[in-house]
XYZ file of C-alpha atoms in Angstrom:
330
model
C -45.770 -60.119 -6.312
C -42.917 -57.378 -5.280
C -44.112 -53.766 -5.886
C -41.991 -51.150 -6.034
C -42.158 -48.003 -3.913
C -42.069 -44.786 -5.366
C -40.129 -41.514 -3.993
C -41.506 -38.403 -3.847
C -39.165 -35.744 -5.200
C -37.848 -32.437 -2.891
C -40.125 -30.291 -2.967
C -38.403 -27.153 -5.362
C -36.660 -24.450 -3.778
C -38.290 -21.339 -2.773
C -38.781 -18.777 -0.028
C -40.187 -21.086 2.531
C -37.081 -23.505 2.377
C -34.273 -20.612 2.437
C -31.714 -20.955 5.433
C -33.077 -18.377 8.619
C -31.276 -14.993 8.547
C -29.200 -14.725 11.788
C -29.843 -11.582 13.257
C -26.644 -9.159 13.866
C -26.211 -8.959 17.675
C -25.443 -4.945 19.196
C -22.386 -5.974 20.050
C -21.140 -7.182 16.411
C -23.121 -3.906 14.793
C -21.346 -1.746 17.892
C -17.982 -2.856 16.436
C -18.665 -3.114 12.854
C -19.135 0.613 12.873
C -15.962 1.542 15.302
C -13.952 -0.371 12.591
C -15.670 0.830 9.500
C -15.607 4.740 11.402
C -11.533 4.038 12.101
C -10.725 3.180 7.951
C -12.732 6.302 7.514
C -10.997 8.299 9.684
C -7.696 7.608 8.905
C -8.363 7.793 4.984
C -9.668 11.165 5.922
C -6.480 12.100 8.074
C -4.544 11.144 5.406
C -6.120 13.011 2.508
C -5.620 16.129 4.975
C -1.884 15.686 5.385
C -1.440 15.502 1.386
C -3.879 18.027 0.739
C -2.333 20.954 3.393
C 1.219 19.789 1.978
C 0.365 19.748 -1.471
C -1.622 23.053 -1.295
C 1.649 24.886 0.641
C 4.134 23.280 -1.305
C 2.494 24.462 -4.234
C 2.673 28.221 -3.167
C 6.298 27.650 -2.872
C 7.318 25.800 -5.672
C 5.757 28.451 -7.683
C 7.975 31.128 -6.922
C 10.905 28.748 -6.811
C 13.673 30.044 -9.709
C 15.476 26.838 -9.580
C 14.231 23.323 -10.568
C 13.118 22.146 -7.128
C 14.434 18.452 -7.750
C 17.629 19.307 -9.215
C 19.071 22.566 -7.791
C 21.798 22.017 -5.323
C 21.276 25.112 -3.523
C 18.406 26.237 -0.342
C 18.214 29.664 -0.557
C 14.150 30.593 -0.591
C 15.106 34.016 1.424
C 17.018 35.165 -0.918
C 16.200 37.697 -4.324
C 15.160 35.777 -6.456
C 14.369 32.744 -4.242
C 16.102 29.520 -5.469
C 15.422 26.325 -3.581
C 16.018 22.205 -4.190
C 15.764 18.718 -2.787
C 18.168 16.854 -4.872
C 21.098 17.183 -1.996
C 18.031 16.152 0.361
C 17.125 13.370 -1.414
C 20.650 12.521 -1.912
C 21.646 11.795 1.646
C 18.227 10.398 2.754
C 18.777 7.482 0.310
C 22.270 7.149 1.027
C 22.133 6.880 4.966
C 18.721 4.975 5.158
C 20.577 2.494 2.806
C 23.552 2.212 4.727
C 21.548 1.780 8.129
C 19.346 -1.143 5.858
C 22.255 -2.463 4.879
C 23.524 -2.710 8.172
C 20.787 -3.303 10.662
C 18.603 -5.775 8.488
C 21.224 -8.812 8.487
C 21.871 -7.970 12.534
C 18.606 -8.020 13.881
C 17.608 -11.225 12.024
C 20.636 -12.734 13.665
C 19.271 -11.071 16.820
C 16.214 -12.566 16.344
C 17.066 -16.258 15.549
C 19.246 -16.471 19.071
C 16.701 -15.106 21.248
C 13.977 -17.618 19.533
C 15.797 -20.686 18.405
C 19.592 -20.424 20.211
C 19.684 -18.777 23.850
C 18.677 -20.378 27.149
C 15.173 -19.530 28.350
C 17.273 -17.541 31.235
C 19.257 -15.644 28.670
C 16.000 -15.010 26.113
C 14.082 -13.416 28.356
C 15.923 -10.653 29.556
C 17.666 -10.342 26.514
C 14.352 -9.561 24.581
C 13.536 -7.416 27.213
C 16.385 -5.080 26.801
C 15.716 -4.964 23.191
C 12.358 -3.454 23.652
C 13.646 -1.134 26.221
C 15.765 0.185 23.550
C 13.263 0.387 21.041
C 11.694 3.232 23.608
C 15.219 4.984 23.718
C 14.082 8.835 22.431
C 15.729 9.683 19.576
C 17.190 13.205 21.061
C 19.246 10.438 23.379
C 20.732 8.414 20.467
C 21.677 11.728 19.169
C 23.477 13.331 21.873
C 25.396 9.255 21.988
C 26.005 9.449 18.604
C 28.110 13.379 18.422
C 29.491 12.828 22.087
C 30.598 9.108 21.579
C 30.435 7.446 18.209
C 31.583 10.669 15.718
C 35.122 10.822 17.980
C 35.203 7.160 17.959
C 34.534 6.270 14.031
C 37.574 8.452 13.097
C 39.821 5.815 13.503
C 37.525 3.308 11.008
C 36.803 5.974 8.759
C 41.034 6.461 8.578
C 41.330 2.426 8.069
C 38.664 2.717 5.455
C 40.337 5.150 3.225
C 43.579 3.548 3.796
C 42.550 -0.179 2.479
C 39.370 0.936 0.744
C 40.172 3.987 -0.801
C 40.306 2.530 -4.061
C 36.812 2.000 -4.154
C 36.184 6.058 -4.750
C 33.005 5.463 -2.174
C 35.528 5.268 0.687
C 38.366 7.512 -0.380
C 37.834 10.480 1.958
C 39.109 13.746 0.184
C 39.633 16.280 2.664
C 39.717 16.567 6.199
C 37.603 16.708 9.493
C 35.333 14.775 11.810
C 33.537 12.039 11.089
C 30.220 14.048 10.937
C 29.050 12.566 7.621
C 26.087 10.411 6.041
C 28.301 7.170 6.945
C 27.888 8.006 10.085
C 24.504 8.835 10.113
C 23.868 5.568 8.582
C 25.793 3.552 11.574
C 23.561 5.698 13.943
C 20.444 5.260 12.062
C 21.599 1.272 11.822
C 21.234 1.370 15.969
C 18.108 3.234 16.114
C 16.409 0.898 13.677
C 17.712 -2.370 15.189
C 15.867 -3.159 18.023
C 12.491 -2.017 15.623
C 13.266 -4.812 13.359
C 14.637 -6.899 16.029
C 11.244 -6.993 18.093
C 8.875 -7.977 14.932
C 11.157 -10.394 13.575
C 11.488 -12.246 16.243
C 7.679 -11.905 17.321
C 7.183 -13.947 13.811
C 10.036 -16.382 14.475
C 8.144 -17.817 17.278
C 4.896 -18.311 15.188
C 6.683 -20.776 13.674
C 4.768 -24.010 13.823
C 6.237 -26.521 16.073
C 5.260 -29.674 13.985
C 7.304 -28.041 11.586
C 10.429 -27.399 13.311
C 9.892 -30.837 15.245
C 9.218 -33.225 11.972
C 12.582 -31.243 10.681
C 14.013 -32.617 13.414
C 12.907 -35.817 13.304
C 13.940 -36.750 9.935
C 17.452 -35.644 10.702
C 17.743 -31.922 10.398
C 20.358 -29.835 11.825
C 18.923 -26.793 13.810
C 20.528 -24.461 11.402
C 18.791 -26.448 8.317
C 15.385 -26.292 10.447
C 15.856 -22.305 10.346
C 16.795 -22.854 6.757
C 14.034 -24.700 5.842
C 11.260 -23.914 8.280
C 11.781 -20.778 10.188
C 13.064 -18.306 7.346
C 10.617 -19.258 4.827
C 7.953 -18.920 7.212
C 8.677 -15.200 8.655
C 10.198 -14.253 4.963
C 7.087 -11.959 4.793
C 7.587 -11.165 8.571
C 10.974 -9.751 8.071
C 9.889 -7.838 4.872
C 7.446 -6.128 7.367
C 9.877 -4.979 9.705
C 12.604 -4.004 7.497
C 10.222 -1.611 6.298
C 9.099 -0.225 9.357
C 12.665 0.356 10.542
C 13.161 1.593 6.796
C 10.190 4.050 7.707
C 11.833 5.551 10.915
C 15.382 5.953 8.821
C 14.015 7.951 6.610
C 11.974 9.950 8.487
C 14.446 10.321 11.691
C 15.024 14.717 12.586
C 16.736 15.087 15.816
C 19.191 12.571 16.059
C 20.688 13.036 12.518
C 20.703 16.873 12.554
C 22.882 16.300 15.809
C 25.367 14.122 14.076
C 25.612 15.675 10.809
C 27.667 18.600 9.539
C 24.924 19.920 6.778
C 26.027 21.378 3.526
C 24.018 21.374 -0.214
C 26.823 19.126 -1.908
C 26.461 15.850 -3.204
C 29.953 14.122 -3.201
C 30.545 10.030 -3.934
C 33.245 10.575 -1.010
C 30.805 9.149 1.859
C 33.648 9.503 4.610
C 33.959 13.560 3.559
C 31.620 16.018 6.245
C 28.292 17.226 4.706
C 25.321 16.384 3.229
C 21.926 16.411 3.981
C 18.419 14.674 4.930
C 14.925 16.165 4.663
C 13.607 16.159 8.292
C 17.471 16.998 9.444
C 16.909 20.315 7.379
C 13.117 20.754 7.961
C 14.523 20.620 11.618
C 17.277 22.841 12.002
C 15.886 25.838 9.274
C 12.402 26.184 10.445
C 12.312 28.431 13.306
C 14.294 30.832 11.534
C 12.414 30.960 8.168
C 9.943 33.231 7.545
C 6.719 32.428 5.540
C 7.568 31.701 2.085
C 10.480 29.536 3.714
C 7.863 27.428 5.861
C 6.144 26.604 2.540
C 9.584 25.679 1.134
C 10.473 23.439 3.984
C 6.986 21.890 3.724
C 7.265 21.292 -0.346
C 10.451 19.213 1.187
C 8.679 17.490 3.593
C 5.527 16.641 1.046
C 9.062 14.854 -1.133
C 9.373 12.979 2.145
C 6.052 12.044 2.732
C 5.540 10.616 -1.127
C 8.892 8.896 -0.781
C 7.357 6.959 2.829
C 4.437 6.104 0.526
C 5.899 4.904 -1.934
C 8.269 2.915 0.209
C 5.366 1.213 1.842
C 3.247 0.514 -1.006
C 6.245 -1.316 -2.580
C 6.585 -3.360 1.071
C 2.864 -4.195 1.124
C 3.089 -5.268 -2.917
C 6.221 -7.454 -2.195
C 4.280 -9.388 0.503
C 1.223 -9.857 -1.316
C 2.940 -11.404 -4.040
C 4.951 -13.461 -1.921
C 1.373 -14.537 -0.283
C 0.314 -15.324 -3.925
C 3.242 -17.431 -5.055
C 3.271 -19.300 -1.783
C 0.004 -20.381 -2.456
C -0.125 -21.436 -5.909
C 3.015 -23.578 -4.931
C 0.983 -25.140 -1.759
């Protein structure tokens, strides 16, 4: 006669059969503090800089008689005072855009031959000399740029407005030396380029290798491996550095205020002498403004600081989405 065993169920859930709680080693707790203590900090560092600026550029903007984003005019010593940032803001834009426009397509280039094209031999140094001018001080690219590249550029910016004249942005209207936000832009292009060379090519050689190599295999050319492997990959990489070169451009003081011929106009004519950038005018006015002009200058650079802001918050949003659409599509 077969009998049937019977199983007793689990017993039901409860304190006693809860997993063990793993106790925190000082080590772990040690660092979890540094790291918490460091976000702190620099959230509190942070809401000091905008607080000091905002506060000062508030006792300026006050007494300003002119719209401070429109008025084409810096004149806060004067009676009345009358002070703006629209020529400011004007050439900032123009020559960080210029030096983007320039120095983004290069270093990836850059980038791709030291990872994927040179010779171990040739990478190495190569790379190296990159970084070393990543370290160049900016006072050096400055004293380059008026001694060496503003003499030298008057020959392109004379071929410019002879074949591209028609385009207004290249006509050049009067006369003088090349000392304008074109300029600035080509310098601010070399400053930037090793910046954006270094990161870019830091995430070109994350690349996975089964990636590149299965490319391969099926058939690939190397340039349809970087098509398909490599620039996908460090899309988000390159978005990164562009705007951390994007950050120094806008922000750069000595080097532009050496280069450029100021003056409070805002002319289409980018070959024509003058404009202006924030730090280049925060640089060269402030030793010889008195107090309300400090708070001026400082209104100016609190423009400047919003604008570096925003400029990364719109970096950090691209990414994420990027992050977001690459993995709904995985």
């Amino acid at each position: 006669m077969a009998t049937t065993t019977q199983t007793e169920a689990p017993p039901p859930p409860g304190p006693a059969a809860a997993a063990p709680k793993t106790k925190t080693r000082p080590g772990d707790r040690v660092f979890l503090g540094l790291s918490r203590g460091s976000g702190i900090t620099l959230l509190v560092l942070m809401a000091a800089i905008a607080g000091f600026l905002s506060y000062r550029a508030v006792l300026a903007i006050s007494k300003d008689q002119g719209n401070f984003l429109t008025t084409f005019e810096w004149n806060p010593a004067g009676d009345p005072p009358v002070f703006g940032i629209a020529v400011l803001a004007f050439g900032t834009i123009v020559s960080s855009v210029i030096a983007m426009a320039i120095a983004v397509p290069v270093a990836v280039g850059i980038a791709l031959f030291i990872s994927h094209y040179a010779p171990r031999r040739l990478a190495a140094p190569l790379a190296y000399i990159v970084d070393l001018l990543a370290a160049v001080p900016s006072i050096i690219y400055g004293l380059w740029g008026a001694i060496f590249l503003v003499p030298y550029l008057d020959g392109l910016n004379q071929w410019l407005d002879e074949y591209m004249g028609w385009t207004y942005i290249f006509d050049k209207a009067g006369d003088g030396p090349a000392r304008n936000l074109f300029t600035v832009g080509i310098l601010l292009a070399i400053m930037i380029l090793p910046i954006i060379t270094n990161v870019t090519r830091e995430v070109f050689l994350q690349v996975p290798k089964m990636q590149e190599e299965a490319a391969l295999a099926l058939g690939a050319t190397r340039w349809e491996v970087i098509r398909m492997s490599v620039l996908p990959f460090g899309r988000s990489g390159i978005i990164s550095a562009s705007m951390l070169g994007l950050g120094r451009a806008l922000g750069e003081t000595m080097a532009v205020a050496v280069v450029l011929s100021p003056s409070f106009l805002i002319s289409g004519h980018l070959l024509d002498p003058g404009g202006g950038t924030f730090a280049q005018n925060i640089a060269s006015k402030f030793n010889e403004a008195n107090e309300f002009g400090r708070d001026a200058l400082i209104a100016s650079g609190l423009v400047l600081f919003v604008i570096t802001l925003l400029v990364n918050g719109a970096a950090r949003w691209i990414i994420a989405r990027r992050k977001e659409y690459s993995g709904a599509n995985a």
